[in-house]
Coordinates of C-alpha atoms in Angstrom, one line a residue:
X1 CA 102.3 96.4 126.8
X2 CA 104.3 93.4 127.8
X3 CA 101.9 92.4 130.1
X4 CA 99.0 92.9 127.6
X5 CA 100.8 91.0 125.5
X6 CA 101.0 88.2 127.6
X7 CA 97.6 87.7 129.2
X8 CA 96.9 88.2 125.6
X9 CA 98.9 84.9 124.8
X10 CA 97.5 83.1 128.0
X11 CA 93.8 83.4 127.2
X12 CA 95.0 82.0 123.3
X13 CA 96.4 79.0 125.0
X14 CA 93.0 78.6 126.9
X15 CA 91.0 79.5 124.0
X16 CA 92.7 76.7 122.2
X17 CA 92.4 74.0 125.0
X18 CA 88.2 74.6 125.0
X19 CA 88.3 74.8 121.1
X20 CA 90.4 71.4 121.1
X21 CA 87.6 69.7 122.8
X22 CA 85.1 70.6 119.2
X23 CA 87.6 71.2 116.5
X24 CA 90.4 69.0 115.4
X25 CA 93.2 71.2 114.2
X26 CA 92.7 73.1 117.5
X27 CA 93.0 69.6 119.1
X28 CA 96.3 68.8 117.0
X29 CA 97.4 72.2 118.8
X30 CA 97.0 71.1 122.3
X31 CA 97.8 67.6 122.3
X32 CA 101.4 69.0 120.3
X33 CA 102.5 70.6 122.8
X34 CA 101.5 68.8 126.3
X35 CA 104.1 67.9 128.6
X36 CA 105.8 69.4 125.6
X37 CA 109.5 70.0 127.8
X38 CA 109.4 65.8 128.6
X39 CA 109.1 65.6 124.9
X40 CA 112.0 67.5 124.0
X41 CA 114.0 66.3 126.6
X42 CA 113.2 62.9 125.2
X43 CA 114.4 63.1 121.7
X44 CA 117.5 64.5 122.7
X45 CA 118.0 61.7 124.5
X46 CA 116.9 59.5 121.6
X47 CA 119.6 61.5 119.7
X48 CA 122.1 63.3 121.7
X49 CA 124.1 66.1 120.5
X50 CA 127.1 65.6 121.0
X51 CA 128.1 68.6 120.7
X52 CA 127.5 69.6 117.3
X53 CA 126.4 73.0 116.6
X54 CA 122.4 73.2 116.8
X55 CA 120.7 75.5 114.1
X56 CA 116.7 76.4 115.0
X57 CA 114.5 77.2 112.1
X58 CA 111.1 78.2 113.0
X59 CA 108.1 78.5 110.7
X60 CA 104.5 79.1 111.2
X61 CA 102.7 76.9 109.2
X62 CA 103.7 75.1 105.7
X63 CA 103.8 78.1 103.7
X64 CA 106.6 79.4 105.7
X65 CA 108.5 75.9 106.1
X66 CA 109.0 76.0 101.9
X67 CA 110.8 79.1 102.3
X68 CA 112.6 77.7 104.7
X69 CA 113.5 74.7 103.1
X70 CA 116.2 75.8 100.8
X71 CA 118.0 77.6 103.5
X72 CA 117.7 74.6 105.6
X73 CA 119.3 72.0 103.1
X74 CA 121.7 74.8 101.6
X75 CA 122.8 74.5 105.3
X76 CA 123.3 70.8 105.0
X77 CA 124.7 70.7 101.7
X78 CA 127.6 73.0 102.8
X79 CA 128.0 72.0 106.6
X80 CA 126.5 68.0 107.0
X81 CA 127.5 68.0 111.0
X82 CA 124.9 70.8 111.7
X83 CA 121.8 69.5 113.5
X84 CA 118.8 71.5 112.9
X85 CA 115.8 71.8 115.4
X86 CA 112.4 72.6 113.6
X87 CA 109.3 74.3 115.2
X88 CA 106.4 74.9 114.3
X89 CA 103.1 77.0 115.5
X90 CA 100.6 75.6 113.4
X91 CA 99.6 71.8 113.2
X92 CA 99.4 72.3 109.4
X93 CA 103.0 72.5 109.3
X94 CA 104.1 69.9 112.1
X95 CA 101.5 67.2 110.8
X96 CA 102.6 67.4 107.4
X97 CA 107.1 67.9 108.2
X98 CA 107.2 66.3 111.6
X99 CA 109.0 63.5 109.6
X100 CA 111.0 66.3 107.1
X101 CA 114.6 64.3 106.7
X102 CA 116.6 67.8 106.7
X103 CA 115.3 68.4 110.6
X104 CA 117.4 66.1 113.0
X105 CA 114.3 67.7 115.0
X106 CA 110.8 68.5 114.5
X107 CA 108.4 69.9 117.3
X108 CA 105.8 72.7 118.1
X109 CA 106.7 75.4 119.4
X110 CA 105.9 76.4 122.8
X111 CA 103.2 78.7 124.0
X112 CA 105.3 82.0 123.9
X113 CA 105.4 82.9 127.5
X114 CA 109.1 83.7 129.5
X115 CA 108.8 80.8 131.4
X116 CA 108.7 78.5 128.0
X117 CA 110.9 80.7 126.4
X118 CA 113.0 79.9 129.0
X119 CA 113.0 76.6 129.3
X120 CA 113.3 75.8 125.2
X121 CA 116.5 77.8 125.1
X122 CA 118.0 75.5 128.7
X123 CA 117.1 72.2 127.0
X124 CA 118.0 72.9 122.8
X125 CA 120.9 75.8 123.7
X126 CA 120.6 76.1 120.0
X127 CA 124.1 78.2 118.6
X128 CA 121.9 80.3 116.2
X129 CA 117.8 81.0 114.9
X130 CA 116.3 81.2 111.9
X131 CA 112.8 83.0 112.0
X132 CA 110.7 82.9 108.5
X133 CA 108.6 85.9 106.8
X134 CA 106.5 86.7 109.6
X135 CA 107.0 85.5 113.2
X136 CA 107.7 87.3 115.9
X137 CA 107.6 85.8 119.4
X138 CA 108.3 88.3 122.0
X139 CA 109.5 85.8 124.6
X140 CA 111.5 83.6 122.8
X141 CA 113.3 86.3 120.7
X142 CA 114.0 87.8 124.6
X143 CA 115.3 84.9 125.2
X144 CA 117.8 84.3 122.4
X145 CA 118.9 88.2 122.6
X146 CA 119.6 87.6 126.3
X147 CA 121.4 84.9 125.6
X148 CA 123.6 86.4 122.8
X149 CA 122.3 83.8 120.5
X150 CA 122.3 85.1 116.9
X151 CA 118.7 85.1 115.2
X152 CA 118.3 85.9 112.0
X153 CA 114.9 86.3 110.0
X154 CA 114.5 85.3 106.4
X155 CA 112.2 86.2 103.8
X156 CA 110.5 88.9 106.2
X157 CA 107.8 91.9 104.7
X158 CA 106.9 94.6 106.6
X159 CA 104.0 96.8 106.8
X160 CA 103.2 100.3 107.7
X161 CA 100.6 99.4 110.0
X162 CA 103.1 96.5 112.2
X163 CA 103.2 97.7 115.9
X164 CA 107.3 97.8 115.4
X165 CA 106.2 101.0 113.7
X166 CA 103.6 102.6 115.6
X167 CA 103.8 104.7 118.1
X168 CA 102.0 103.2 120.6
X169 CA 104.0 100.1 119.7
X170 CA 105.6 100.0 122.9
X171 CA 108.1 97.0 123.3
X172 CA 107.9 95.8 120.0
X173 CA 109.1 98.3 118.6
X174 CA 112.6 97.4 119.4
X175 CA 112.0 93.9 118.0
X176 CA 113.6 94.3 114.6
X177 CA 116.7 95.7 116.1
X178 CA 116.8 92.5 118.2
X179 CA 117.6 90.5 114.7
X180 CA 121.2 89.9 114.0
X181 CA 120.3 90.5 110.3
X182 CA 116.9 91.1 108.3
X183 CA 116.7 89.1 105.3
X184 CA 113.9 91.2 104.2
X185 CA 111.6 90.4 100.4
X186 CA 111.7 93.7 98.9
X187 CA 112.8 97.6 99.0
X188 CA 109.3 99.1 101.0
X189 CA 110.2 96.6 103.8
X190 CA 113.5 97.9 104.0
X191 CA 112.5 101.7 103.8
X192 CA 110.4 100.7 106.9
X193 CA 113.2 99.6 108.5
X194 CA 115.2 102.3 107.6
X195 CA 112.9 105.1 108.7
X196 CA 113.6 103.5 112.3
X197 CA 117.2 104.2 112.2
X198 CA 118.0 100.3 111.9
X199 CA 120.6 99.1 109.7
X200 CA 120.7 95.1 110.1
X201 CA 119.1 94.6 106.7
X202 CA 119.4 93.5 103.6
X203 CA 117.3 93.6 100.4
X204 CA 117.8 89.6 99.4
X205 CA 114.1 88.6 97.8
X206 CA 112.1 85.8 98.7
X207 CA 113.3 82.2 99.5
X208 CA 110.4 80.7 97.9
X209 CA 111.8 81.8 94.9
X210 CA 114.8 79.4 95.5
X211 CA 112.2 76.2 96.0
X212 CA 109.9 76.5 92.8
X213 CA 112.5 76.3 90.7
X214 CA 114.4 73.5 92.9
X215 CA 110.6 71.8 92.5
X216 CA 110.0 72.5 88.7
X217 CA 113.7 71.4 87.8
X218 CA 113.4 67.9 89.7
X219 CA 109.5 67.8 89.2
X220 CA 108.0 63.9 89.7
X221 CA 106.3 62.7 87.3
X222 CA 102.6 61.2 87.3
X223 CA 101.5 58.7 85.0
X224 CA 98.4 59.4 85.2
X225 CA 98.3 62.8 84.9
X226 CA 100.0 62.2 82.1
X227 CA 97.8 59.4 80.9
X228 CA 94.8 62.1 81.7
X229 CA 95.9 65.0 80.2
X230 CA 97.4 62.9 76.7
X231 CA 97.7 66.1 73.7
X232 CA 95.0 68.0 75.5
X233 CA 96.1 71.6 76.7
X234 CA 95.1 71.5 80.1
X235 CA 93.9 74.1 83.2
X236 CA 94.7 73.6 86.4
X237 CA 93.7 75.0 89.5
X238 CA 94.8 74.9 92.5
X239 CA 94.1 75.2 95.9
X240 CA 90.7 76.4 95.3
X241 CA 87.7 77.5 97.8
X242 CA 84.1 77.4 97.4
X243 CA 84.2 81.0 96.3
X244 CA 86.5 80.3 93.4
X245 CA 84.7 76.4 92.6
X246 CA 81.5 79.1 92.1
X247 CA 83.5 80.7 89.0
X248 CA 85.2 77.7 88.2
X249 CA 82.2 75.6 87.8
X250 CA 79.9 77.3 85.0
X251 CA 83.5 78.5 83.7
X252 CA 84.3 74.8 83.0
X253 CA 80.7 73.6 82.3
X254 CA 80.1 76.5 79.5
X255 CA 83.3 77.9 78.6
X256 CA 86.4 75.8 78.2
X257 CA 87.3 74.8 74.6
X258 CA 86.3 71.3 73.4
X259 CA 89.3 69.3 73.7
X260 CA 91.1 71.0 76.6
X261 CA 90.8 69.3 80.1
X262 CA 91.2 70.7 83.8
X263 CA 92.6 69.1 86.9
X264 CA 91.1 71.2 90.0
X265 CA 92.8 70.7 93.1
X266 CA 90.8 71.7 96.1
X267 CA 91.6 73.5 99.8
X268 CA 89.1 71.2 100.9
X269 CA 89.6 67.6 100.0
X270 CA 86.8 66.2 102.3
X271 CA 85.2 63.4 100.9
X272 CA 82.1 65.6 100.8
X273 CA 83.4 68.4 99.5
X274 CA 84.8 66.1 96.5
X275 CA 81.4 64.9 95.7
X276 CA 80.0 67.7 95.9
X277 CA 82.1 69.3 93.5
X278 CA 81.9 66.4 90.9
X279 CA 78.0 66.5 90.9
X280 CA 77.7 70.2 90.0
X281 CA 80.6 69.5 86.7
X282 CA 79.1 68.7 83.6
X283 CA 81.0 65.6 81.3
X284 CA 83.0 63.0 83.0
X285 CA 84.9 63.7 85.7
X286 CA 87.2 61.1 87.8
X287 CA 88.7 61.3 91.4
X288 CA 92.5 61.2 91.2
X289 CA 92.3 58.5 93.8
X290 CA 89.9 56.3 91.4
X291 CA 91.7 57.0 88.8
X292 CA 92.6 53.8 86.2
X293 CA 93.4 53.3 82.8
X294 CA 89.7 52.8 81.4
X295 CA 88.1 56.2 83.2
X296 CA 90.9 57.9 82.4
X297 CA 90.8 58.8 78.3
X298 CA 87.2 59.7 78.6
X299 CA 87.6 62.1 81.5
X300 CA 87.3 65.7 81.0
X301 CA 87.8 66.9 84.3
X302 CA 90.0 65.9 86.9
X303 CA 89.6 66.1 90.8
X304 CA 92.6 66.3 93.3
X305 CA 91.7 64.4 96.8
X306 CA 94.8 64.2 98.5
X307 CA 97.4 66.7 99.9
X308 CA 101.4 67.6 98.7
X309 CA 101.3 67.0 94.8
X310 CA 100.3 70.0 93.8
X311 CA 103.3 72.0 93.2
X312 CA 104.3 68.8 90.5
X313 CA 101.2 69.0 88.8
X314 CA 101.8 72.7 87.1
X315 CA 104.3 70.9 84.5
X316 CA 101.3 69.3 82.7
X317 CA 99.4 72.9 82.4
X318 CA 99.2 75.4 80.0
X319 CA 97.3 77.8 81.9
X320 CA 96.7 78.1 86.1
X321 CA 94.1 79.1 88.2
X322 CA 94.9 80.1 91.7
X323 CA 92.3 80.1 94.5
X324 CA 92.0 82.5 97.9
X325 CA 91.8 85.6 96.0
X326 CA 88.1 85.9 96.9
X327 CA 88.8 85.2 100.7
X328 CA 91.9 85.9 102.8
X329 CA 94.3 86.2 99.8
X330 CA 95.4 84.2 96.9
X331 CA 97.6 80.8 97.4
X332 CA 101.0 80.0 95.6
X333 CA 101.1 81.2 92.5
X334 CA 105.1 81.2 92.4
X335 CA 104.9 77.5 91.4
X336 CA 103.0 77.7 88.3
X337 CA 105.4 80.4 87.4
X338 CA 107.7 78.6 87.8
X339 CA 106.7 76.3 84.8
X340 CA 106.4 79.1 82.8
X341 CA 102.6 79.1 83.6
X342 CA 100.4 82.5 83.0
X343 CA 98.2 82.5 85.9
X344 CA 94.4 83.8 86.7
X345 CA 93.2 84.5 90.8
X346 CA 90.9 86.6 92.5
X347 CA 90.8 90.5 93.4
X348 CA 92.7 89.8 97.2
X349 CA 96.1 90.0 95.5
X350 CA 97.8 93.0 97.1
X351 CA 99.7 91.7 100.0
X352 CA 101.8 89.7 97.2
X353 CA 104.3 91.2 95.5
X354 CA 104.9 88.6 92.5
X355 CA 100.9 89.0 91.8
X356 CA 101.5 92.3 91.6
X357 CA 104.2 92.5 89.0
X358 CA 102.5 89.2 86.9
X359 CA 99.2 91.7 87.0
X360 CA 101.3 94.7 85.4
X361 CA 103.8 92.8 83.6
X362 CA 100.6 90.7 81.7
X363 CA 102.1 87.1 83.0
X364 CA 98.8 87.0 85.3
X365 CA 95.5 88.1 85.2
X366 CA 92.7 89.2 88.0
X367 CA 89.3 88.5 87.7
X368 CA 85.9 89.4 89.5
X369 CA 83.9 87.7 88.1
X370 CA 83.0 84.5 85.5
X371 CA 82.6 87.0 82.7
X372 CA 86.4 88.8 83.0
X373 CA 87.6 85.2 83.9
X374 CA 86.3 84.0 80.3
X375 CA 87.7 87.6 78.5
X376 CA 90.9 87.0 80.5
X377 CA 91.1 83.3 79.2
X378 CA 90.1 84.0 75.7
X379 CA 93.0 86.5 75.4
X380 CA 95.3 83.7 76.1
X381 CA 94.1 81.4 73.5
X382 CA 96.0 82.3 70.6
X383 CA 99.8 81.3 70.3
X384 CA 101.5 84.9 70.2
X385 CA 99.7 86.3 73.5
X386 CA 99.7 82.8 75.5
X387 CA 103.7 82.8 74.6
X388 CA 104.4 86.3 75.6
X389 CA 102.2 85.9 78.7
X390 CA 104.3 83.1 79.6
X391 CA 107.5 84.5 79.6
X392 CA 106.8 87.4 81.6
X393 CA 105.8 85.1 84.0
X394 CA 108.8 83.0 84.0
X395 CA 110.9 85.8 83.6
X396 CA 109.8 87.0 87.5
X397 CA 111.5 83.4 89.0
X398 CA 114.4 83.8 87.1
X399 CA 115.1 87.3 87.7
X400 CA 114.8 86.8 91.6
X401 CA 116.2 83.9 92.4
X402 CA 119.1 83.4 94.6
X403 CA 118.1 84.9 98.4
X404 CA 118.7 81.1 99.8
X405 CA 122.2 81.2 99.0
X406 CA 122.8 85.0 100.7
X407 CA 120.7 83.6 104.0
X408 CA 122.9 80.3 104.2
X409 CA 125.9 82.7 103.3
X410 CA 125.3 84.7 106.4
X411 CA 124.3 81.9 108.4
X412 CA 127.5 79.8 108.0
X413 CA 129.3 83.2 108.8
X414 CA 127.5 83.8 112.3
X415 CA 128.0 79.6 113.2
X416 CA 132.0 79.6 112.2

């Protein structure tokens, strides 16, 4: 299995290399990590140690880094002198944190092979890991186990059908037991767990948790968004796809209330895509990015075109949107929660717990298709439901808050 595993992992890397010459994420990939152990050696040289004790978060991609974050600058907040090495495996995350100021370092990580593996452990020696939700590198968690370095993963779910608990699993199946302590999101995970005789767990909830409310108590504001949305109750929807803009669309066109507004805030903010969009919405509709004081009172709609203000934006709404749910699986919908925000989204839901209890709890609705997507907003109009709704959904964030603090608790534990 190991060495499926890691021809596997080889013929990814190459994949990636031919992709990189056509695509530009793919390219981002690449280019990230060539020469990638000069690199390293380089910024340690640009800031030495000194032989402070080195914490290593890893993360996959964005999503993963915000549930990181509070653990990270709970970290800092108690212990200042640690030094924390950040990796990431996606470009999504590294071009967007490579400049995070809670990371003394930010880099990709390696192709997971044993000589990499290897040779990230001789040049960062880091004193403890931090893994988020998902990741699982066979080679570098090897590495740190053979090493005695404590690694710890936060905010992790687990699924009947993971290799760790399949027979044919092989290897892999002794990865969990390889963690110094599970952090896991909720009580299935840890029956999983459980059923393999392992005992380094802990039911703590989901980090995320922790950041939407850090995000909706110190929320920046927008003028104009402000200036846009004026007395108006407003709908916003975020991180939509063409799937959802195809509901959305005649929704907004034929349906939303005479003096309400919408702000839509697109997956895809090509300048294409954003035009598109804005040709097939009836009224007037401005570009944040073109946005000034004389378009603005007029506008009905309003069309996100940039990237990271997103999670701010749910403090102006009344009511959310949340695309993905007619693709791979719905986006955040924690952060309009988090305002106190009933929220609609699409039937791929299942994989998240929260849209789960804001389906049976009533603070969030699924929809099909345009015509439940209309019933599910008129239901919300009046005062009595729309209030209710709301607090069931706020009620989730408040009542599950707090597995930063236990992860960081543990954490500053294992360092000393």
């Amino acid at each position: 299995m190991r060495f499926i595993y890691l021809a596997a992992i080889q013929l990814y890397g190459l994949a990636l290399q031919l992709a990189g010459l056509f695509n530009a994420k793919a390219g981002l990939w690449v280019a990230g990590r060539r020469q990638w152990r000069a690199r390293h050696r380089a910024l340690l040289e640009a800031k030495p140690r000194q032989g402070l004790p080195l914490v290593w978060v890893h993360c996959a991609s964005l999503g993963e880094f915000e549930q990181g974050r509070p653990v990270i600058e709970g970290l800092k907040a108690a212990r200042p002198e640690i030094q924390v090495l950040l990796t990431f495996f996606s470009p999504s995350g590294y071009e967007v944190r490579k400049n995070y100021s809670s990371a003394d370092y930010v880099v990709y990580l390696p192709l997971d092979t044993p000589a990499n593996a290897r040779d990230f452990m001789a040049i960062w020696q880091p004193a403890l890991a931090v893994f988020v939700k998902y990741e699982f590198w066979y080679f570098h968690l090897k590495a740190l186990q053979q090493r005695g370095i404590p690694v710890f993963l936060v905010s992790a779910l687990f699924r009947p059908g993971q290799l760790f608990f399949k027979p044919y699993g092989g290897p892999f199946r002794q990865l969990p037991g390889w963690f110094h302590h599970i952090f896991v999101q909720n009580e299935s995970s840890g029956a999983l767990l459980r059923a393999q005789g392992l005992r380094n767990f802990s039911v703590a909830g989901d980090t995320r948790i922790d950041r939407v409310l850090q995000i909706a108590v110190n929320a920046h504001a927008f003028p104009v968004i402000a200036a846009f949305k004026g007395d108006a109750p407003l709908l916003v929807a975020g991180s939509t796809w063409p799937e959802d803009e195809a509901l959305l669309v005649p929704f907004l066109n034929d349906h939303l209330p005479k003096g309400w507004k919408a702000i839509i805030a697109p997956h895809q903010i090509s300048d294409s895509h954003i035009q598109g969009l804005a040709k097939r919405l009836q009224g007037r509709v401005v570009r944040y990015s073109e946005a000034t004081t004389s378009n603005l009172p007029e506008a009905r709609i309003l069309l996100i075109d940039n990237v990271g203000m997103l999670s701010a934006l749910y403090q102006y709404g009344r009511l959310a949107y949340i695309g993905g749910g007619f693709g791979a699986g719905i986006h955040n919908t924690l952060e309009p929660i988090a305002f106190g925000l009933p929220v609609f989204f699409g039937p791929k839901y299942d994989k998240f717990e929260e849209a789960r209890y804001l389906v049976q709890s009533g603070g969030g609705f699924s929809i099909r298709n345009l015509q439940e997507l209309k019933a599910a907003f008129d239901q919300l109009i009046p005062e009595t439901p729309y209030l209710a709704a709301s607090e069931k959904a706020r009620q989730y964030v408040l009542e599950n808050q707090g597995a930063s603090r236990k992860a960081v608790g543990a954490l500053l534990k294992a360092i000393g």
